[in-house]
Short mmCIF file of C-alpha atoms and ligand atoms in Angstrom, two decimals:
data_model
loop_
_atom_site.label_atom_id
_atom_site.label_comp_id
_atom_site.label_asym_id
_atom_site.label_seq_id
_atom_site.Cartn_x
_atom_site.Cartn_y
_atom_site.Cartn_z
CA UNK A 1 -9.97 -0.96 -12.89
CA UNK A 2 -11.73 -3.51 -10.89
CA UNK A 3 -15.40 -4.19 -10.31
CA UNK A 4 -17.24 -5.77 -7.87
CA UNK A 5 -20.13 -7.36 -9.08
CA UNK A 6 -23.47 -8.24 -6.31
CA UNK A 7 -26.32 -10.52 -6.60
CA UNK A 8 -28.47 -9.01 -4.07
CA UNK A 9 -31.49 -10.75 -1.39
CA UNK A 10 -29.51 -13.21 0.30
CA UNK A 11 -29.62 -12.93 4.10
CA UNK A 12 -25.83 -13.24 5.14
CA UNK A 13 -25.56 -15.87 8.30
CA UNK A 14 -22.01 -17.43 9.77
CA UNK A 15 -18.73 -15.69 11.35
CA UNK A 16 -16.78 -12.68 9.76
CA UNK A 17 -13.21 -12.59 11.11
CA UNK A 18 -12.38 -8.92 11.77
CA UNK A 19 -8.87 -7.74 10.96
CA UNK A 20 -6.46 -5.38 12.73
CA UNK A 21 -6.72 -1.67 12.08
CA UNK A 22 -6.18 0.58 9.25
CA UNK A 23 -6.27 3.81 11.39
CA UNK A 24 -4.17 2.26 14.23
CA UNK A 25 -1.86 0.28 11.72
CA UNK A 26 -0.54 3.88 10.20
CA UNK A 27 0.58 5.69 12.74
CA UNK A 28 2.34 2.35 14.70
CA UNK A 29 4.32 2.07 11.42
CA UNK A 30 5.35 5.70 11.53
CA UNK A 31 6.10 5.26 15.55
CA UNK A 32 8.72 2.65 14.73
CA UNK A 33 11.03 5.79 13.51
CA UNK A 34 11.43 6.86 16.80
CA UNK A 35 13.81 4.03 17.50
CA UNK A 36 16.71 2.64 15.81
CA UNK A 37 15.73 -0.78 16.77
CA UNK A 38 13.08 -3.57 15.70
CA UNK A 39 9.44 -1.99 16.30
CA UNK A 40 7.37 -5.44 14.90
CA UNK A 41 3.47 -5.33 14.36
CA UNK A 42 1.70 -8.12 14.42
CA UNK A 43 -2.24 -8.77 13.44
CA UNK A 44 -1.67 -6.30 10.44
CA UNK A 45 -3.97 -5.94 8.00
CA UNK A 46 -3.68 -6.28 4.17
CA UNK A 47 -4.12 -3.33 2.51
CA UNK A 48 -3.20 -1.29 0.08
CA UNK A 49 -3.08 1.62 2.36
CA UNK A 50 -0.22 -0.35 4.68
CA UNK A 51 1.60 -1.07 1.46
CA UNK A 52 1.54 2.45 0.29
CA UNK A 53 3.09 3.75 4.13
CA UNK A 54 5.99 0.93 3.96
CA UNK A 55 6.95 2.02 0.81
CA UNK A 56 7.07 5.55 2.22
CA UNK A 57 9.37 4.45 5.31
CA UNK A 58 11.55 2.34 2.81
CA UNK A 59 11.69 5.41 1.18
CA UNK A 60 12.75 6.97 4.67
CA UNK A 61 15.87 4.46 5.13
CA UNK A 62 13.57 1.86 7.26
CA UNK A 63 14.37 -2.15 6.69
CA UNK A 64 10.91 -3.80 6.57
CA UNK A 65 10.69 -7.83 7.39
CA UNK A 66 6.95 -9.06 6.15
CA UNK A 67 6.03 -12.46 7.64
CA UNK A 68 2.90 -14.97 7.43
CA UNK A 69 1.03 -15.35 10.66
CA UNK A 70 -2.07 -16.20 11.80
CA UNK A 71 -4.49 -14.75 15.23
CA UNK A 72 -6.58 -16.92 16.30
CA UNK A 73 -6.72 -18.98 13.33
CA UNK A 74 -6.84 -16.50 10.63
CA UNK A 75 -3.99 -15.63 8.27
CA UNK A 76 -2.54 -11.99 8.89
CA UNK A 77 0.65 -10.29 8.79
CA UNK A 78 3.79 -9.50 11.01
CA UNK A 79 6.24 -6.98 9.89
CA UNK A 80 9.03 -6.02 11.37
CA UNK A 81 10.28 -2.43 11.42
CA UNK A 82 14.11 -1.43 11.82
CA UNK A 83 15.27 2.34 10.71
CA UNK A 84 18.72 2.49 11.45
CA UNK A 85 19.50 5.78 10.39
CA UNK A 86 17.31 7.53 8.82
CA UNK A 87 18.33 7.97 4.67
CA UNK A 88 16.14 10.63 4.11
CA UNK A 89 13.45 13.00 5.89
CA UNK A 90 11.49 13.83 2.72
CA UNK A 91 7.44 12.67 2.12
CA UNK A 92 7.07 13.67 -1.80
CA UNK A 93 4.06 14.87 -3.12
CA UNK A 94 3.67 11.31 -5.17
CA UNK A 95 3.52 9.27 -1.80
CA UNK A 96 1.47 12.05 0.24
CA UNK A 97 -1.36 12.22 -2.81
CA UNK A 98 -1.71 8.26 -2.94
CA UNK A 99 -2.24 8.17 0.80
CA UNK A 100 -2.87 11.58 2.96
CA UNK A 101 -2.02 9.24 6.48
CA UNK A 102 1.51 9.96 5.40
CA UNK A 103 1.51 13.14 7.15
CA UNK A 104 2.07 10.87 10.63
CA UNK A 105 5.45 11.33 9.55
CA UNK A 106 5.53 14.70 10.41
CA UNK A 107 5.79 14.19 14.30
CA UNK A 108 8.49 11.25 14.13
CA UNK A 109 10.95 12.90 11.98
CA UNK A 110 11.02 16.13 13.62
CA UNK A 111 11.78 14.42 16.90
CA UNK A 112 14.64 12.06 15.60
CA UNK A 113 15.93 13.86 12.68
CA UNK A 114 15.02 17.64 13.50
CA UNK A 115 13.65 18.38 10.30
CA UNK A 116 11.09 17.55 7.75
CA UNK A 117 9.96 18.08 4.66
CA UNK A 118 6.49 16.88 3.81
CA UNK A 119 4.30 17.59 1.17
CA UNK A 120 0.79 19.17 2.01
CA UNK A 121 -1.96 16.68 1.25
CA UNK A 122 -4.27 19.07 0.15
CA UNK A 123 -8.30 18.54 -0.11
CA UNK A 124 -9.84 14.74 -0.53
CA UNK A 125 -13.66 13.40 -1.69
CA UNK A 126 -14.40 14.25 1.88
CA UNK A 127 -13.59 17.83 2.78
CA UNK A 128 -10.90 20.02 2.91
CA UNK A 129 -8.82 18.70 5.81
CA UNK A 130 -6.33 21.34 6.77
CA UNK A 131 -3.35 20.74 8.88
CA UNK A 132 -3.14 23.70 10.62
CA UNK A 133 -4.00 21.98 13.91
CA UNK A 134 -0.84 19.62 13.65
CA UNK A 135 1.24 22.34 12.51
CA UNK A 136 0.37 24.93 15.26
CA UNK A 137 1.05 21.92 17.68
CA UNK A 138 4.47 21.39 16.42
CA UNK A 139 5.48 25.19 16.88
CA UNK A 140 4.25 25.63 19.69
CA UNK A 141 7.03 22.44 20.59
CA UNK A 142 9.93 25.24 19.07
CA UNK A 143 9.73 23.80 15.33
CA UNK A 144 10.29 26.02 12.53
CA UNK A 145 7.71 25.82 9.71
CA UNK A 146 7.54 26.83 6.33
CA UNK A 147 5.08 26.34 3.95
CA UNK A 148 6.45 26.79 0.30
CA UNK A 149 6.19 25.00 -3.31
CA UNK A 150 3.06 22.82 -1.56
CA UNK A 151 5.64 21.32 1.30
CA UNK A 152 6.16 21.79 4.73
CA UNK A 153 9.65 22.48 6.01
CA UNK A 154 9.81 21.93 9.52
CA UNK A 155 13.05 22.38 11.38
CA UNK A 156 14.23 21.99 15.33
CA UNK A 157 17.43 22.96 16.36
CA UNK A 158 18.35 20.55 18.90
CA UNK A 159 15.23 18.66 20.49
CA UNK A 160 11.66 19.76 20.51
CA UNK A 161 10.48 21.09 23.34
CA UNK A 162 7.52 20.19 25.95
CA UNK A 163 4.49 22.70 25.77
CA UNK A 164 1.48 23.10 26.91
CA UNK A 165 -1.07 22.37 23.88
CA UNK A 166 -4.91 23.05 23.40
CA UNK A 167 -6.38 21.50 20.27
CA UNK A 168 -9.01 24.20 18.60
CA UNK A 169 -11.20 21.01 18.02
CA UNK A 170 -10.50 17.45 18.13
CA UNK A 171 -8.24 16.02 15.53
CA UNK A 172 -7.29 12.22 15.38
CA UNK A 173 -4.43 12.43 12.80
CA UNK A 174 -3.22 15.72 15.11
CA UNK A 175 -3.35 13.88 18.30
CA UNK A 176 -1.17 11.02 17.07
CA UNK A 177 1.36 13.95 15.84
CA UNK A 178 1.36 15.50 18.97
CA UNK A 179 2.29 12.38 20.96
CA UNK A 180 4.87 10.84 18.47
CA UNK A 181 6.50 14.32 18.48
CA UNK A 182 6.74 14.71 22.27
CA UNK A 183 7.56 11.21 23.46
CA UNK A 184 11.20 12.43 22.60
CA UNK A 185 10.77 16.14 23.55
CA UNK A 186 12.93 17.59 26.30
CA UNK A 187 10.20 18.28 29.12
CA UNK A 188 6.78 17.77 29.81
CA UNK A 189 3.76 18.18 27.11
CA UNK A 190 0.51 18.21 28.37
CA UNK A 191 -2.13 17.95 25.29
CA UNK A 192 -5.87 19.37 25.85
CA UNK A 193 -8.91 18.20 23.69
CA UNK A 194 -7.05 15.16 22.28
CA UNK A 195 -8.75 13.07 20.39
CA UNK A 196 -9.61 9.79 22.46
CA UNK A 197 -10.55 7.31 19.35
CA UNK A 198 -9.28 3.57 20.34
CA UNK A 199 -6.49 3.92 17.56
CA UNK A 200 -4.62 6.42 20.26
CA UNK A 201 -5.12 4.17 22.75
CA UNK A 202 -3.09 1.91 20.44
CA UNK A 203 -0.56 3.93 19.86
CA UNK A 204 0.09 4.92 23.65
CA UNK A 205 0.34 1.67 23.90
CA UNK A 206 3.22 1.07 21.42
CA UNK A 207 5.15 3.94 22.57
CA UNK A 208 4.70 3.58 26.32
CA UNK A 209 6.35 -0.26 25.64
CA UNK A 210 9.19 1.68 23.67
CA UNK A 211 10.25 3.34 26.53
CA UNK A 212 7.62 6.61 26.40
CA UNK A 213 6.27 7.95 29.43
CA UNK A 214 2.62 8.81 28.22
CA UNK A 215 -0.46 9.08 30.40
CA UNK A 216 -3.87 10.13 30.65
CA UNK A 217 -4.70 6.96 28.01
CA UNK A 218 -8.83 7.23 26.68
CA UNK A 219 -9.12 10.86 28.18
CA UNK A 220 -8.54 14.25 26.83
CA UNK A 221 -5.97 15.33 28.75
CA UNK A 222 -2.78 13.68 28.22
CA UNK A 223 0.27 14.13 29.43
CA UNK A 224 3.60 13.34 28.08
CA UNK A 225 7.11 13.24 29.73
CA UNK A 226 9.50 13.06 27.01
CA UNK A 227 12.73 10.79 27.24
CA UNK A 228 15.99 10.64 25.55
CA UNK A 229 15.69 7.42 23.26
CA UNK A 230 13.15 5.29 22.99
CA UNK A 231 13.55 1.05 22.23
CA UNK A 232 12.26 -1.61 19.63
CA UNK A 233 8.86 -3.58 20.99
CA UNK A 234 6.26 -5.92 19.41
CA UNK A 235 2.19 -5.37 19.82
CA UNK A 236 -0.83 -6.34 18.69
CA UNK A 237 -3.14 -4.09 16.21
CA UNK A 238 -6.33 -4.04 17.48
CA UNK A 239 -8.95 -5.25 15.96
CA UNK A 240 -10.68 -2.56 13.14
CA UNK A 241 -14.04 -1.49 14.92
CA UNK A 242 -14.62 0.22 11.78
CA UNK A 243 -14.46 -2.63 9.48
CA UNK A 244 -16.77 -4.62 12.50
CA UNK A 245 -19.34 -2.07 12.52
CA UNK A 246 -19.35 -2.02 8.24
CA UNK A 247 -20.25 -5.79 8.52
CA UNK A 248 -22.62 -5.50 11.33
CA UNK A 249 -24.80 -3.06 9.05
CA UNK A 250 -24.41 -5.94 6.39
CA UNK A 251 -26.15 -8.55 8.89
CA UNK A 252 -28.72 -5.98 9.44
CA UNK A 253 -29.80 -4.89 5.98
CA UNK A 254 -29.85 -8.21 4.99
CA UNK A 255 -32.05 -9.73 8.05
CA UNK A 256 -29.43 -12.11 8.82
CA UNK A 257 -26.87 -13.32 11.94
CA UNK A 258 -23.18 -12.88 11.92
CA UNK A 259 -20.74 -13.12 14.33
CA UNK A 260 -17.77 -10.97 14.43
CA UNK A 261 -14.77 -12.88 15.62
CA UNK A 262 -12.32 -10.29 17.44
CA UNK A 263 -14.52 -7.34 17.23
CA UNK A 264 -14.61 -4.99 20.65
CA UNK A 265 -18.26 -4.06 22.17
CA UNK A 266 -15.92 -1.31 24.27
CA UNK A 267 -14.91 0.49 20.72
CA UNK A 268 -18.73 0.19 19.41
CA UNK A 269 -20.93 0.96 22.29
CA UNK A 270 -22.60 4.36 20.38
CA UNK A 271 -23.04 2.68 17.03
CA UNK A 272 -24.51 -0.94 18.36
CA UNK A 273 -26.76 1.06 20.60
CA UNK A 274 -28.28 2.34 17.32
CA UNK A 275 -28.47 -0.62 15.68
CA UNK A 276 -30.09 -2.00 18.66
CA UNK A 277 -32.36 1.44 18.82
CA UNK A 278 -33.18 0.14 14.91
CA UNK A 279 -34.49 -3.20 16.07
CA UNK A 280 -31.65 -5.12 15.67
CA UNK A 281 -30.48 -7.97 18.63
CA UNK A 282 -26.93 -6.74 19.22
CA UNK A 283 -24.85 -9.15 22.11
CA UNK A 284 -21.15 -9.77 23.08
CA UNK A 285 -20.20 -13.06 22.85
CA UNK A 286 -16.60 -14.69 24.00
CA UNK A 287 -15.07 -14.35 20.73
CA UNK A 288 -16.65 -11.12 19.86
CA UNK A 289 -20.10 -8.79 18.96
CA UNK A 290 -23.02 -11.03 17.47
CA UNK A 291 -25.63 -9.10 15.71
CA UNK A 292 -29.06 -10.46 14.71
CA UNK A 293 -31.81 -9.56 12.73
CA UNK A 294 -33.26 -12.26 11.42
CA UNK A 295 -36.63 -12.11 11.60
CA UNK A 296 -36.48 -8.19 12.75
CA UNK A 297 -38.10 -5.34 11.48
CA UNK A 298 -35.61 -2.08 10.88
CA UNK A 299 -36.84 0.63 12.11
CA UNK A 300 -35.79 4.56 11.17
CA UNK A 301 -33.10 6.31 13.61
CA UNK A 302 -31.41 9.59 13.99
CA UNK A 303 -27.60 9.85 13.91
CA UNK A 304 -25.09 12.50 14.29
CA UNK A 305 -21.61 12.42 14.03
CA UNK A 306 -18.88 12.89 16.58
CA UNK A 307 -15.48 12.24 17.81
CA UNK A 308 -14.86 9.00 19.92
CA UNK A 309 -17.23 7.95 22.09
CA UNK A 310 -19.83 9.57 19.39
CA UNK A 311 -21.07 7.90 16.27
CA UNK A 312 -17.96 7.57 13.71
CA UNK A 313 -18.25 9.70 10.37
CA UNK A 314 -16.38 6.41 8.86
CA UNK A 315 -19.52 4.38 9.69
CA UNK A 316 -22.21 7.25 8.71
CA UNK A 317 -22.28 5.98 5.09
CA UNK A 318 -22.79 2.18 5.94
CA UNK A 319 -25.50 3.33 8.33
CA UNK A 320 -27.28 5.70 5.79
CA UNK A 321 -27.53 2.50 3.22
CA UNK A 322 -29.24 0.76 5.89
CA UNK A 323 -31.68 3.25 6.62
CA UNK A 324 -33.07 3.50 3.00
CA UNK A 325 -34.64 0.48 3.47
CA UNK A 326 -35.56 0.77 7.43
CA UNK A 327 -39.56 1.41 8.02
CA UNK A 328 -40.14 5.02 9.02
CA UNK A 329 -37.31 7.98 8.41
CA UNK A 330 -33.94 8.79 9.91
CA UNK A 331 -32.29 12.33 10.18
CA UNK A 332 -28.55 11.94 9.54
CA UNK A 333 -26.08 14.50 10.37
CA UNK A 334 -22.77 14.83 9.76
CA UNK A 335 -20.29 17.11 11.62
CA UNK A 336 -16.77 16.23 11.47
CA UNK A 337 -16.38 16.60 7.13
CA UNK A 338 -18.17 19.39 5.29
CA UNK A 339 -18.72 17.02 2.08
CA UNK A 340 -19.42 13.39 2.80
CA UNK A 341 -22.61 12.77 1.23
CA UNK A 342 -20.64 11.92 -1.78
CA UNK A 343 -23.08 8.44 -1.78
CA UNK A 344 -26.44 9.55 -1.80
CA UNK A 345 -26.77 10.22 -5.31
CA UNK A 346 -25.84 7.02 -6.10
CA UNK A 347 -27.80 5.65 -3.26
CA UNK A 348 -30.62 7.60 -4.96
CA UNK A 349 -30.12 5.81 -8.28
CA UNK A 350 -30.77 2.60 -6.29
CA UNK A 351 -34.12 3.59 -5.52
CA UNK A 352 -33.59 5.49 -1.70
CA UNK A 353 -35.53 8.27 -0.79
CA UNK A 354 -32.94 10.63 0.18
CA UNK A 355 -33.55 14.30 0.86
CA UNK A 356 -29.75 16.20 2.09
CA UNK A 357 -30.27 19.79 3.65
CA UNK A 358 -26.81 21.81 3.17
CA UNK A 359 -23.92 20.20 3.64
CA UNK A 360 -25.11 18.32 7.09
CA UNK A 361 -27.96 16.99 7.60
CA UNK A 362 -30.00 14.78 5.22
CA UNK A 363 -33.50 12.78 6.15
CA UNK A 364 -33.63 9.46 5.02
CA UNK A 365 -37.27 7.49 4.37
CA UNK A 366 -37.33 4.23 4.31
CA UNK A 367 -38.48 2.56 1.11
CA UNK A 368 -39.64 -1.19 0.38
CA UNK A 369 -36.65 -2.19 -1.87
CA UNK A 370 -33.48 -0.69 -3.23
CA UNK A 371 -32.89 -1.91 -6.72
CA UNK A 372 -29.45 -3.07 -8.62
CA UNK A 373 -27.70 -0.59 -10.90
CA UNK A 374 -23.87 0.48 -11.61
CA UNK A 375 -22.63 2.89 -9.22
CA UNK A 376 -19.41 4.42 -7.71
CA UNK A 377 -17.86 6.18 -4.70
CA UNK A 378 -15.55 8.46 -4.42
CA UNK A 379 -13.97 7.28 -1.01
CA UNK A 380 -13.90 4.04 1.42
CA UNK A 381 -16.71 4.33 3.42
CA UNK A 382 -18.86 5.38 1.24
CA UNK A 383 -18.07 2.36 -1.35
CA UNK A 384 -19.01 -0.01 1.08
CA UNK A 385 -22.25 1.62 1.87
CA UNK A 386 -22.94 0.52 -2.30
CA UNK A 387 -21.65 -2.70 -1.48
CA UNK A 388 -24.12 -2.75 1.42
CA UNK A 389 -26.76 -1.40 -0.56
CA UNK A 390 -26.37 -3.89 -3.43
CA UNK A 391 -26.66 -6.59 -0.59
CA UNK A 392 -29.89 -5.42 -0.29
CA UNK A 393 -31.27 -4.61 -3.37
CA UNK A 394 -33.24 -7.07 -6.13
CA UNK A 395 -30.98 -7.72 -9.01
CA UNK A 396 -27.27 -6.90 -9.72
CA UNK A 397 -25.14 -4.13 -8.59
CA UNK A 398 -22.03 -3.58 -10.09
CA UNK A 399 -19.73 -1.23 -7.94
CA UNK A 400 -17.13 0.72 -9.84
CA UNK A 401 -13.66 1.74 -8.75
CA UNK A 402 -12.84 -1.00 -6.17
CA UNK A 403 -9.22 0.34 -5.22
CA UNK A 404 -11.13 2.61 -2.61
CA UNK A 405 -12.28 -0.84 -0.85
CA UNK A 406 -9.24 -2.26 -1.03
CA UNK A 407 -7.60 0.92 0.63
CA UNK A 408 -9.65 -0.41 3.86
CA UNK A 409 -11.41 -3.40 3.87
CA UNK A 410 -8.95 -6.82 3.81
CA UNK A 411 -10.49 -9.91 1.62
CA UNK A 412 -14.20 -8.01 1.27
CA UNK A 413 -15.87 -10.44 -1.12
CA UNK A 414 -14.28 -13.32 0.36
CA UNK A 415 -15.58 -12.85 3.85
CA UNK A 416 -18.78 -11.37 2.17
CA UNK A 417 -18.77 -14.75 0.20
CA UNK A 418 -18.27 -16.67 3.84
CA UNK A 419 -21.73 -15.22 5.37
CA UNK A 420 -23.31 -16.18 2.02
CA UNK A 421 -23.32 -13.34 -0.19
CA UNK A 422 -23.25 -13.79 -4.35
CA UNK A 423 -20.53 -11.65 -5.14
CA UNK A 424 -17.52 -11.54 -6.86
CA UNK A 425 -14.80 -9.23 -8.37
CA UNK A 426 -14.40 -8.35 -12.06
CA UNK A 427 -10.42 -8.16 -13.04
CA UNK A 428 -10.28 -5.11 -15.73
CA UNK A 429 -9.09 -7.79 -17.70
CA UNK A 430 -11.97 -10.09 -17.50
CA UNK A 431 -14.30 -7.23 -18.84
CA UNK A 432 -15.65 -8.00 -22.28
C1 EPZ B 1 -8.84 10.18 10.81
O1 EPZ B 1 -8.59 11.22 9.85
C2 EPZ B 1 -9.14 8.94 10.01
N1 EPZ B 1 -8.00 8.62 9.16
C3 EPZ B 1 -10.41 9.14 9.18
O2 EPZ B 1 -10.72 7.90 8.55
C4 EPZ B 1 -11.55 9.52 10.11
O3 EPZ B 1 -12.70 9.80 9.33
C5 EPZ B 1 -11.17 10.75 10.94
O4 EPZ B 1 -9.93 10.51 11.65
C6 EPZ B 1 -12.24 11.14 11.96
O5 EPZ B 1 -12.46 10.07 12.82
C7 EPZ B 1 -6.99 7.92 9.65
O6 EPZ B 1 -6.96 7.53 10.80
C8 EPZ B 1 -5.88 7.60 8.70
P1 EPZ B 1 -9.23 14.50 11.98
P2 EPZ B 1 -7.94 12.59 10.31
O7 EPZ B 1 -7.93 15.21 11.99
O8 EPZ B 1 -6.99 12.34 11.39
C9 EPZ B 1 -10.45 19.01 10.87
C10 EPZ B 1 -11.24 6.46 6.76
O9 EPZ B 1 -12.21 6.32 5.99
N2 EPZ B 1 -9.00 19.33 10.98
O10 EPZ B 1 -9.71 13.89 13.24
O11 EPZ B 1 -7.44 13.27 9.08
C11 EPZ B 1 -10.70 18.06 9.70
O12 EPZ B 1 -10.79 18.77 8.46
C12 EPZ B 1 -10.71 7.83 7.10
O13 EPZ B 1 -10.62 5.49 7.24
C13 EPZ B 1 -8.61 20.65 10.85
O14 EPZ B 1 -9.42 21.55 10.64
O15 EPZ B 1 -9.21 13.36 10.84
C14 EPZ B 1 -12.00 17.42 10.12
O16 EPZ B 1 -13.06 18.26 9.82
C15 EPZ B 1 -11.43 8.92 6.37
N3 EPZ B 1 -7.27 20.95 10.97
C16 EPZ B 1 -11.87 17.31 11.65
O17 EPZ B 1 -10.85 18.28 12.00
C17 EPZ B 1 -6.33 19.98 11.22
O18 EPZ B 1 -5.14 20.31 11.31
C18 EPZ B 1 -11.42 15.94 12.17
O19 EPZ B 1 -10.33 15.47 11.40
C19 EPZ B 1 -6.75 18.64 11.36
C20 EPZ B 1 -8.11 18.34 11.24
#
């Protein structure tokens, strides 16, 4: 397995190009079975993640066309979606364990095909994460389902039908269900306490150009009118506010200035406020967010968790690194997983001064350095808070199992590399 191997103390100054988004990526690619034509997406990031869900549509019977391109400058990919008929309506437990975001299947075969089977993802590093939310949804649309032997059958006869939906508590993955399932429903769904995280926006987008007749976008009411067949389209991935916000922390804990080209201050606006709230200059520039802290002084914060507009639980690990080394303490709580402090342990062997109360809520003091050692994470986010940390700390950090990082972040030491960083990436074979 790879390593990635950090020289920490250098401040990090230039331009970090951000790429388009993991969490909008996966569900467009699984919106393109809703169509028997050409769905293409362009501005797509590379990641393993994206090359685990077009093996799962080839899988499905979908033709996928990958392409060079560049936005603005910057090489990316186009691919080009086309499921003809659909060869299967299966998700096997070996794709569905690699990558939970599978399960946006669910919704798009039950509306084309009438039936699904789909194994349950079960638990991950983070928390249990049920499904019950997008299953209830989809009976409450007249789908049959059957848990047995760890898969969900699912089973419409004829076309789903339009219902009137309320969401026990906000679920991205379930929202994205919901509307991929009802875009070809007969009648009107009207979904209450969606989730209204910019990656839905996204994918309202997409399927109002294929022909769907979806509004209430960025509320929590929306409302769906569902229509016979739906048409190919192209569109734009937005840019990853996730990944932006990951690099901002990294101009921050190391008292340095980077822009980031394509990032959106309207996806951002509760986590810059707390970076600005820590000390750090935080503007929007033409091309993007610029954050500054050279010359600053970080100072301790609170931050809680919540669903979009709220602070994201994929950015509370990034934030937590750069709190260990803020002046003063900062009381970090965590309500959307029951079990993602998974880093502090190892942020702890680094030298923090972290103290975690149950399963929410841990108080972070600020200490003068962090200091280099071997670590590893047990999901995405929280291996780029070690990354983050190693930034920071004196000597060398050597972060263990890097296929987490390159699940979600596109070219990490090379862009780290761009800004200035000493990093690089141990091949398992290089290892002595
Ligand atoms: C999405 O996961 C993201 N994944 C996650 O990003 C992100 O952390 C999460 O949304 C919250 O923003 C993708 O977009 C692929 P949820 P999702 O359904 O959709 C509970 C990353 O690092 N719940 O909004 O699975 C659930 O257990 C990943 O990129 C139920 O109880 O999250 C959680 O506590 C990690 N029943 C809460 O709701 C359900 O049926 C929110 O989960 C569904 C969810």
């Amino acid at each position: 397995m790879d390593k990635i191997k950090i020289r920490g103390g250098k401040q990090l100054n230039g331009e970090i190009f951000i790429s388009g988004a993991k969490n909008a990526a996966l569900p467009l690619i699984c919106a393109s079975l809703l169509t028997d034509e050409t769905v293409t997406l362009t501005n797509m990031p590379i990641l393993s993640d994206i090359k685990s869900m077009n093996l799962l549509l080839e899988q499905l019977g979908t033709k996928i066309d990958a392409f060079d391109d560049f936005v603005d400058g910057h090489p990316t990919k186009t691919y080009s979606y086309r499921t003809q008929e659909l060869t299967s309506i299966a998700a096997p437990y070996d794709y569905v364990r690699k990558m939970r975001a599978s399960y946006y299947v669910l919704g798009p075969l039950l509306a084309r095909a009438g039936k699904v089977e789909l194994s349950l993802p079960g638990g991950c590093a983070i928390g249990t994460r049920p499904m019950d939310i997008h299953l209830a949804a989809m009976e409450e649309m007249g789908a049959k389902i059957d848990i047995r032997n760890g898969y969900v059958y699912g089973e419409v006869e004829g076309r789903l039908k339009g219902a009137h939906i309320v969401f026990r508590n906000v679920s991205v993955g379930a929202t994205c269900n919901v509307l991929m399932a009802a875009v070809l429903a007969d009648g009107i769904t009207v979904l209450e306490n969606a989730a209204k995280e910019p990656e839905i926006g996204d994918l309202i987008n997409l399927l109002n150009d294929m022909g769907a007749k979806i509004s209430g976008i960025g509320t929590s009411i929306l409302t769906i009118e569902g229509v016979e067949k739906l048409h190919g389209a192209r569109h734009k991935v937005i840019p990853d506010r996730i990944e932006a916000g990951s690099y901002a922390v990294a101009a921050a804990i190391t008292g340095g200035k980077i822009e980031l080209i394509n990032a959106q201050p309207n996806t951002l606006k509760t986590p810059m406020q707390i970076l600005q709230k820590m000390g750090v200059d935080v503007s929007p520039t033409e091309r993007g967010i610029l954050v500054d802290a050279s010359n600053k002084k970080i100072i301790g914060e609170d931050i809680i968790t919540e669903p979009f507009p709220g602070f994201p639980t994929d950015l509370q690990a990034q934030f937590m690194s750069l709190l260990t080394v803020a002046e003063g303490a900062g009381m970090v709580t965590e309500t959307i997983f029951e079990n993602r402090f998974m880093h502090v342990p190892e942020l702890m062997r680094m030298g923090a001064n972290i103290n975690v109360h149950g399963h929410a809520s841990a108080i972070v003091r600020g200490v003068k350095k962090l200091s280099g050692a071997p670590v590893m994470a047990t999901d995405l986010r929280a291996s780029f808070a070690l990354v983050l940390a190693g930034l920071a700390a004196e000597g060398e950090t050597i972060v263990n199992r890097v296929y987490h990082l390159d699940r979600g972040y596109e070219k990490l030491e090379d862009k780290l590399r761009g800004v200035g960083a000493d990093i690089e990436r141990i091949k398992e074979a290089e290892e002595e």
